[in-house]
Tab-separated table of C-alpha atoms in Angstrom:
chain	number	residue	atom	x	y	z
A	224	UNK	CA	14.669	-5.485	-3.413
A	225	UNK	CA	12.276	-5.855	-0.811
A	226	UNK	CA	10.525	-3.029	0.613
A	227	UNK	CA	7.792	-2.241	3.799
A	228	UNK	CA	4.314	-1.627	3.254
A	229	UNK	CA	2.049	-0.640	5.421
A	230	UNK	CA	-1.927	-1.552	5.524
A	231	UNK	CA	-4.824	-0.190	6.776
A	232	UNK	CA	-8.343	-1.627	6.999
A	233	UNK	CA	-10.951	1.692	5.072
A	234	UNK	CA	-13.880	2.916	6.759
A	235	UNK	CA	-15.696	1.881	3.760
A	236	UNK	CA	-14.422	-1.395	3.609
A	237	UNK	CA	-11.846	-3.038	1.891
A	238	UNK	CA	-7.889	-1.757	2.938
A	239	UNK	CA	-5.636	0.890	1.664
A	240	UNK	CA	-1.849	0.769	2.282
A	241	UNK	CA	1.525	2.859	2.308
A	242	UNK	CA	5.030	2.387	1.312
A	243	UNK	CA	7.380	4.410	3.400
A	244	UNK	CA	10.003	3.995	1.701
A	245	UNK	CA	9.061	5.809	-1.667
A	246	UNK	CA	7.232	9.377	-0.621
A	247	UNK	CA	3.457	9.187	-1.280
A	248	UNK	CA	3.444	5.692	-2.593
A	249	UNK	CA	-0.259	4.582	-1.654
A	250	UNK	CA	-3.059	2.378	-3.266
A	251	UNK	CA	-6.121	0.783	-2.233
A	252	UNK	CA	-8.478	-3.040	-2.428
A	253	UNK	CA	-11.704	-4.005	-2.414
A	254	UNK	CA	-9.959	-7.393	-0.407
A	255	UNK	CA	-6.950	-7.760	0.853
A	256	UNK	CA	-5.907	-9.864	-2.599
A	257	UNK	CA	-6.891	-7.188	-4.779
A	258	UNK	CA	-4.508	-4.570	-2.631
A	259	UNK	CA	-1.559	-6.624	-2.905
A	260	UNK	CA	-2.784	-6.812	-6.358
A	261	UNK	CA	-2.445	-3.492	-7.060
A	262	UNK	CA	1.057	-2.270	-4.466
A	263	UNK	CA	2.682	-4.121	-7.387
A	264	UNK	CA	2.000	-1.501	-9.676
A	265	UNK	CA	1.712	1.356	-7.193
A	266	UNK	CA	5.405	0.669	-7.286
A	267	UNK	CA	6.606	0.265	-10.515
A	268	UNK	CA	4.349	3.495	-10.996
A	269	UNK	CA	5.544	5.423	-7.818
A	270	UNK	CA	9.649	4.062	-9.161
A	271	UNK	CA	9.273	5.667	-12.200
A	272	UNK	CA	7.724	9.219	-11.126
A	273	UNK	CA	7.200	11.413	-7.991
A	274	UNK	CA	3.830	11.502	-5.722
A	275	UNK	CA	2.821	13.127	-3.175
A	276	UNK	CA	2.837	12.059	0.842
A	277	UNK	CA	0.170	9.800	1.570
A	278	UNK	CA	-1.840	9.826	4.756
A	279	UNK	CA	-2.072	7.460	6.775
A	280	UNK	CA	-4.922	6.042	9.128
A	281	UNK	CA	-5.305	4.621	12.773
A	282	UNK	CA	-5.016	0.894	12.597
A	283	UNK	CA	-2.253	-0.098	10.437
A	284	UNK	CA	-0.568	-3.590	9.433
A	285	UNK	CA	2.827	-3.576	8.368
A	286	UNK	CA	4.127	-6.448	5.301
A	287	UNK	CA	6.718	-7.355	3.771
A	288	UNK	CA	6.843	-7.761	-0.448
A	289	UNK	CA	9.921	-8.604	-2.371
A	290	UNK	CA	8.715	-6.761	-6.253
């Protein structure tokens, strides 16, 4: 399965990301590598239970991951 992920730079440093195809699925990381690792865990968790929608920032990047 491939999912599009919207990546944002956090104001306080690091990154956060949301998965538009999974309502409310979002995570963060201090580095881009940590963010990617956390994304896999977040997607798994979001697919196993419902969560509230995430808020979007103003400088997004869209990437695609395979899970």
